[in-house]
Short mmCIF file of C-alpha atoms and ligand atoms in Angstrom, two decimals:
data_model
loop_
_atom_site.label_atom_id
_atom_site.label_comp_id
_atom_site.label_asym_id
_atom_site.label_seq_id
_atom_site.Cartn_x
_atom_site.Cartn_y
_atom_site.Cartn_z
CA UNK A 1232 46.98 -35.43 -11.55
CA UNK A 1233 47.00 -31.75 -10.52
CA UNK A 1234 45.10 -30.78 -13.72
CA UNK A 1235 42.47 -33.43 -12.99
CA UNK A 1236 42.07 -32.04 -9.46
CA UNK A 1237 41.50 -28.52 -10.75
CA UNK A 1238 39.02 -29.78 -13.36
CA UNK A 1239 37.12 -31.71 -10.72
CA UNK A 1240 37.06 -28.57 -8.54
CA UNK A 1241 35.67 -26.43 -11.38
CA UNK A 1242 33.07 -29.08 -12.20
CA UNK A 1243 32.07 -29.22 -8.55
CA UNK A 1244 31.65 -25.43 -8.46
CA UNK A 1245 29.62 -25.50 -11.66
CA UNK A 1246 27.36 -28.24 -10.28
CA UNK A 1247 26.85 -26.27 -7.05
CA UNK A 1248 25.97 -23.20 -9.06
CA UNK A 1249 23.46 -25.15 -11.17
CA UNK A 1250 21.87 -26.71 -8.09
CA UNK A 1251 21.78 -23.32 -6.33
CA UNK A 1252 20.19 -21.66 -9.34
CA UNK A 1253 17.69 -24.42 -9.77
CA UNK A 1254 16.86 -24.28 -6.04
CA UNK A 1255 16.31 -20.50 -6.27
CA UNK A 1256 14.35 -21.10 -9.46
CA UNK A 1257 12.29 -23.81 -7.75
CA UNK A 1258 11.62 -21.46 -4.78
CA UNK A 1259 9.95 -19.00 -7.17
CA UNK A 1260 8.22 -21.77 -9.08
CA UNK A 1261 7.17 -23.43 -5.83
CA UNK A 1262 5.31 -20.39 -4.53
CA UNK A 1263 3.96 -19.50 -7.95
CA UNK A 1264 3.01 -23.14 -8.62
CA UNK A 1265 1.28 -23.19 -5.24
CA UNK A 1266 -0.76 -20.08 -6.16
CA UNK A 1267 -1.57 -21.50 -9.61
CA UNK A 1268 -2.78 -24.73 -8.00
CA UNK A 1269 -4.73 -22.70 -5.42
CA UNK A 1270 -6.32 -20.83 -8.33
CA UNK A 1271 -6.08 -17.48 -6.60
CA UNK A 1272 -3.80 -15.22 -4.59
CA UNK A 1273 -5.04 -14.19 -1.11
CA UNK A 1274 -4.67 -10.41 -0.93
CA UNK A 1275 -5.03 -8.06 2.05
CA UNK A 1276 -7.00 -4.87 1.42
CA UNK A 1277 -8.44 -2.10 3.59
CA UNK A 1278 -11.63 -1.21 1.69
CA UNK A 1279 -10.55 2.42 1.27
CA UNK A 1280 -11.63 3.64 -2.16
CA UNK A 1281 -10.12 4.38 -4.63
CA UNK A 1282 -7.18 2.25 -3.42
CA UNK A 1283 -9.34 -0.75 -2.54
CA UNK A 1284 -13.09 -1.30 -2.41
CA UNK A 1285 -15.53 -4.11 -1.63
CA UNK A 1286 -19.05 -3.70 -3.06
CA UNK A 1287 -22.20 -4.91 -1.29
CA UNK A 1288 -22.12 -8.02 -3.51
CA UNK A 1289 -18.54 -8.73 -2.38
CA UNK A 1290 -16.93 -7.65 -5.65
CA UNK A 1291 -13.41 -6.37 -5.03
CA UNK A 1292 -12.16 -3.35 -6.97
CA UNK A 1293 -9.89 -0.39 -6.49
CA UNK A 1294 -6.62 0.47 -8.21
CA UNK A 1295 -4.42 -1.82 -6.12
CA UNK A 1296 -6.44 -5.06 -6.46
CA UNK A 1297 -7.17 -4.34 -10.14
CA UNK A 1298 -3.43 -4.13 -10.90
CA UNK A 1299 -2.77 -7.23 -8.83
CA UNK A 1300 -5.57 -9.24 -10.47
CA UNK A 1301 -4.18 -8.44 -13.94
CA UNK A 1302 -0.60 -9.28 -13.02
CA UNK A 1303 -1.50 -12.56 -11.34
CA UNK A 1304 -3.57 -13.49 -14.39
CA UNK A 1305 -0.47 -12.96 -16.54
CA UNK A 1306 1.49 -15.15 -14.12
CA UNK A 1307 -1.12 -17.91 -14.51
CA UNK A 1308 -2.95 -17.32 -11.21
CA UNK A 1309 -6.67 -17.12 -12.07
CA UNK A 1310 -7.92 -14.55 -9.59
CA UNK A 1311 -7.48 -12.82 -6.25
CA UNK A 1312 -9.44 -13.38 -3.05
CA UNK A 1313 -9.42 -10.36 -0.72
CA UNK A 1314 -9.56 -10.09 3.06
CA UNK A 1315 -10.16 -6.75 4.73
CA UNK A 1316 -7.51 -5.85 7.28
CA UNK A 1317 -6.47 -2.84 9.36
CA UNK A 1318 -3.24 -1.35 7.96
CA UNK A 1319 -1.39 -2.15 11.17
CA UNK A 1320 -2.34 -5.84 10.87
CA UNK A 1321 -1.40 -6.32 7.21
CA UNK A 1322 2.30 -7.04 7.65
CA UNK A 1323 1.84 -9.38 10.64
CA UNK A 1324 -0.90 -11.15 8.65
CA UNK A 1325 1.39 -11.51 5.65
CA UNK A 1326 4.21 -12.84 7.85
CA UNK A 1327 1.82 -15.30 9.50
CA UNK A 1328 0.80 -16.63 6.10
CA UNK A 1329 -2.79 -15.35 6.25
CA UNK A 1330 -2.26 -13.46 2.97
CA UNK A 1331 -0.07 -14.16 -0.05
CA UNK A 1332 0.41 -10.45 -0.74
CA UNK A 1333 -0.77 -7.03 0.49
CA UNK A 1334 -2.30 -4.96 -2.31
CA UNK A 1335 -3.86 -2.12 -0.35
CA UNK A 1336 -1.92 1.08 -0.88
CA UNK A 1337 0.47 0.11 1.92
CA UNK A 1338 2.97 2.96 1.49
CA UNK A 1339 6.65 2.09 1.18
CA UNK A 1340 8.67 3.37 4.14
CA UNK A 1341 12.05 2.10 5.40
CA UNK A 1342 10.60 0.30 8.41
CA UNK A 1343 8.06 -1.52 6.23
CA UNK A 1344 10.66 -2.24 3.54
CA UNK A 1345 12.66 -4.03 6.23
CA UNK A 1346 9.68 -6.26 7.02
CA UNK A 1347 8.34 -7.21 3.58
CA UNK A 1348 9.46 -7.61 -0.05
CA UNK A 1349 7.82 -4.74 -1.95
CA UNK A 1350 7.23 -4.67 -5.68
CA UNK A 1351 8.18 -1.58 -7.65
CA UNK A 1352 5.89 1.43 -7.04
CA UNK A 1353 2.21 1.28 -7.99
CA UNK A 1354 0.07 4.04 -6.37
CA UNK A 1355 1.42 7.44 -5.24
CA UNK A 1356 -0.43 10.10 -3.27
CA UNK A 1357 -0.05 13.04 -0.89
CA UNK A 1358 -1.79 13.31 2.49
CA UNK A 1359 -5.01 15.22 3.32
CA UNK A 1360 -7.21 16.16 6.26
CA UNK A 1361 -10.99 16.32 6.40
CA UNK A 1362 -12.15 19.20 8.64
CA UNK A 1363 -15.25 21.30 9.29
CA UNK A 1364 -16.02 23.93 6.66
CA UNK A 1365 -13.83 26.98 7.16
CA UNK A 1366 -11.09 24.90 8.82
CA UNK A 1367 -11.92 26.52 12.20
CA UNK A 1368 -8.62 25.43 13.82
CA UNK A 1369 -6.55 26.56 10.86
CA UNK A 1370 -4.81 23.21 10.32
CA UNK A 1371 -2.26 23.09 7.50
CA UNK A 1372 0.10 20.47 8.92
CA UNK A 1373 0.26 17.73 11.54
CA UNK A 1374 2.39 20.12 13.59
CA UNK A 1375 -0.58 22.52 13.71
CA UNK A 1376 -2.65 19.76 15.31
CA UNK A 1377 0.14 19.12 17.82
CA UNK A 1378 0.34 22.83 18.78
CA UNK A 1379 -3.39 23.07 19.54
CA UNK A 1380 -3.61 21.26 22.89
CA UNK A 1381 -7.36 20.73 22.55
CA UNK A 1382 -7.21 19.28 18.99
CA UNK A 1383 -7.79 15.65 18.11
CA UNK A 1384 -7.04 13.89 14.79
CA UNK A 1385 -8.39 10.57 13.52
CA UNK A 1386 -6.33 8.14 11.44
CA UNK A 1387 -6.19 4.43 10.53
CA UNK A 1388 -4.62 2.16 13.15
CA UNK A 1389 -1.03 1.36 12.21
CA UNK A 1390 -1.41 3.70 9.27
CA UNK A 1391 0.92 6.33 7.89
CA UNK A 1392 -1.21 9.29 9.02
CA UNK A 1393 -1.25 8.02 12.60
CA UNK A 1394 2.56 7.81 12.49
CA UNK A 1395 2.88 11.28 10.91
CA UNK A 1396 0.66 12.83 13.60
CA UNK A 1397 2.57 11.15 16.45
CA UNK A 1398 5.93 12.07 14.89
CA UNK A 1399 4.73 15.67 14.57
CA UNK A 1400 4.23 15.74 18.33
CA UNK A 1401 0.50 15.06 18.68
CA UNK A 1402 0.22 13.15 22.00
CA UNK A 1403 -1.06 9.57 21.78
CA UNK A 1404 -4.30 10.46 23.52
CA UNK A 1405 -5.11 13.05 20.85
CA UNK A 1406 -4.51 10.67 17.91
CA UNK A 1407 -7.73 8.67 17.60
CA UNK A 1408 -7.64 5.31 15.77
CA UNK A 1409 -10.53 5.23 13.29
CA UNK A 1410 -11.50 1.89 11.70
CA UNK A 1411 -12.65 3.15 8.29
CA UNK A 1412 -13.44 6.16 6.15
CA UNK A 1413 -17.16 6.32 6.89
CA UNK A 1414 -16.47 6.37 10.64
CA UNK A 1415 -13.86 9.10 10.20
CA UNK A 1416 -16.26 11.22 8.17
CA UNK A 1417 -19.03 10.83 10.75
CA UNK A 1418 -16.69 11.66 13.63
CA UNK A 1419 -15.71 14.94 11.96
CA UNK A 1420 -19.36 15.72 11.15
CA UNK A 1421 -20.33 15.07 14.79
CA UNK A 1422 -17.39 17.12 16.11
CA UNK A 1423 -15.91 14.07 17.90
CA UNK A 1424 -12.58 14.68 16.17
CA UNK A 1425 -11.27 17.94 14.71
CA UNK A 1426 -9.65 16.32 11.65
CA UNK A 1427 -9.54 12.96 9.90
CA UNK A 1428 -6.44 12.16 7.85
CA UNK A 1429 -6.05 9.82 4.88
CA UNK A 1430 -4.30 10.14 1.53
CA UNK A 1431 -5.74 12.84 -0.75
CA UNK A 1432 -7.61 10.52 -3.13
CA UNK A 1433 -9.26 8.65 -0.25
CA UNK A 1434 -10.43 11.86 1.46
CA UNK A 1435 -11.67 13.24 -1.88
CA UNK A 1436 -13.63 10.04 -2.48
CA UNK A 1437 -15.27 10.33 0.95
CA UNK A 1438 -16.05 14.00 0.37
CA UNK A 1439 -17.59 13.35 -3.04
CA UNK A 1440 -19.86 10.59 -1.69
CA UNK A 1441 -20.84 12.56 1.45
CA UNK A 1442 -21.62 15.76 -0.49
CA UNK A 1443 -21.71 17.60 2.85
CA UNK A 1444 -21.28 21.40 2.47
CA UNK A 1445 -20.19 21.62 6.14
CA UNK A 1446 -16.95 19.76 5.44
CA UNK A 1447 -13.68 20.88 3.84
CA UNK A 1448 -10.57 19.10 2.56
CA UNK A 1449 -7.09 20.34 3.46
CA UNK A 1450 -4.74 18.95 0.84
CA UNK A 1451 -1.87 18.42 0.66
CA UNK A 1452 -0.95 18.38 4.34
CA UNK A 1453 2.08 20.67 4.52
CA UNK A 1454 5.35 18.94 5.39
CA UNK A 1455 4.03 15.43 4.72
CA UNK A 1456 5.80 13.45 1.95
CA UNK A 1457 4.18 12.05 -1.18
CA UNK A 1458 4.16 8.30 -0.62
CA UNK A 1459 3.91 5.40 -3.04
CA UNK A 1460 2.78 1.86 -2.31
CA UNK A 1461 3.83 -1.40 -3.90
CA UNK A 1462 2.50 -4.92 -3.64
CA UNK A 1463 4.01 -6.30 -0.43
CA UNK A 1464 5.22 -9.91 -0.44
CA UNK A 1465 6.50 -11.98 2.47
CA UNK A 1466 10.28 -11.94 2.97
CA UNK A 1467 11.46 -15.13 1.28
CA UNK A 1468 9.05 -14.70 -1.64
CA UNK A 1469 11.42 -12.34 -3.46
CA UNK A 1470 11.46 -14.62 -6.53
CA UNK A 1471 7.66 -14.34 -6.80
CA UNK A 1472 7.95 -10.59 -6.21
CA UNK A 1473 10.50 -10.40 -9.04
CA UNK A 1474 8.14 -12.28 -11.38
CA UNK A 1475 5.41 -9.80 -10.38
CA UNK A 1476 7.77 -6.89 -11.15
CA UNK A 1477 8.52 -8.24 -14.62
CA UNK A 1478 4.83 -8.10 -15.50
CA UNK A 1479 4.36 -4.72 -13.78
CA UNK A 1480 7.24 -3.26 -15.83
CA UNK A 1481 5.70 -4.60 -19.07
CA UNK A 1482 2.35 -3.03 -18.19
CA UNK A 1483 3.99 0.29 -17.32
CA UNK A 1484 5.77 0.23 -20.68
CA UNK A 1485 2.72 -0.74 -22.74
CA UNK A 1486 0.37 1.82 -21.14
CA UNK A 1487 -1.86 -0.89 -19.65
CA UNK A 1488 -0.78 0.13 -16.14
CA UNK A 1489 -1.99 3.71 -16.73
CA UNK A 1490 -5.25 2.39 -18.20
CA UNK A 1491 -6.00 0.59 -14.92
CA UNK A 1492 -4.97 3.20 -12.33
CA UNK A 1493 -5.66 6.57 -13.94
CA UNK A 1494 -9.46 6.25 -14.04
CA UNK A 1495 -9.18 5.98 -10.24
CA UNK A 1496 -7.31 9.30 -10.15
CA UNK A 1497 -3.78 7.94 -9.71
CA UNK A 1498 -0.84 9.04 -11.87
CA UNK A 1499 1.11 6.35 -13.72
CA UNK A 1500 3.89 8.88 -14.32
CA UNK A 1501 4.26 9.43 -10.57
CA UNK A 1502 4.75 5.71 -9.96
CA UNK A 1503 7.13 5.44 -12.92
CA UNK A 1504 9.18 8.43 -11.78
CA UNK A 1505 10.49 6.63 -8.69
CA UNK A 1506 11.70 3.23 -7.56
CA UNK A 1507 11.41 0.85 -4.62
CA UNK A 1508 15.06 1.48 -3.76
CA UNK A 1509 14.54 5.25 -3.58
CA UNK A 1510 11.34 4.96 -1.52
CA UNK A 1511 12.78 2.38 0.85
CA UNK A 1512 15.82 4.53 1.54
CA UNK A 1513 13.89 7.81 1.94
CA UNK A 1514 14.79 9.72 5.13
O1 6CS B 1267 0.06 2.93 3.93
C1 6CS B 1267 -0.60 3.47 4.79
O2 6CS B 1267 -0.35 3.37 5.99
C2 6CS B 1267 -1.79 4.34 4.33
N1 6CS B 1267 -2.19 3.94 3.02
C3 6CS B 1267 -3.43 4.21 2.59
C4 6CS B 1267 -3.80 3.91 1.18
N2 6CS B 1267 -4.39 4.71 3.36
C5 6CS B 1267 -4.17 5.04 4.77
C6 6CS B 1267 -2.93 4.31 5.30
O3 6CS B 1267 -2.55 4.90 6.54
#
């Protein structure tokens, strides 16, 4: 009788394991099936070239959405539909179910890694500042802005540069929230802010399009880390995130990942030289 009891116990465990696996499996399938049925994945972007861009005709491009579009296609999800969001509103929007994923260059940092399920790294970049020609206030770092009690710096609301400036000691009232790149450029041109900070490739894109000889780019901002983003999924959608990572890894291996992001100025090697775990545990 004892043997029978043990056998029944083992069978019970095996059945639980099968049901558990199938329920995890069905969780991934459920979300992915839902996106397949929907025909598209709703992505949050910021419209900050070359990370993300929306043309006058509504066409969405940029390195982050282009990678996402290709991966979702491989997962059987026909396309992506983008909504423009401020960086600080992306994670709350994802958690509220307004987006299926954030593909916007949302840099991985421990506090964000605690709030979302990031993919492996996609786009890496250093930080920059746009200033008047000649860098009249001699900025090299966010600390330099803090030390100059009359200096103001513009940055995206809820963005990394805003956080870096505040953490460097720039008082809240001297960190100006700027809604987009064009506004930041104009505010520097008009002398309403002394610097505007975004990642290097974003500032370079603004500079190239403005072609204004009275502006200068300070890059990289001394003391600021090189960050990498990933696609950010809602906590609970880890199985979908894992499916996304499988395709991302294949594209990194085949060279297709580099083909998409490098024309935008990003380095595939930089993204492949690090991992989500390293970036999410960075001090
Ligand atoms: O992740 C962020 O917060 C930053 N990422 C980009 C691509 N631009 C500015 C933003 O602050």
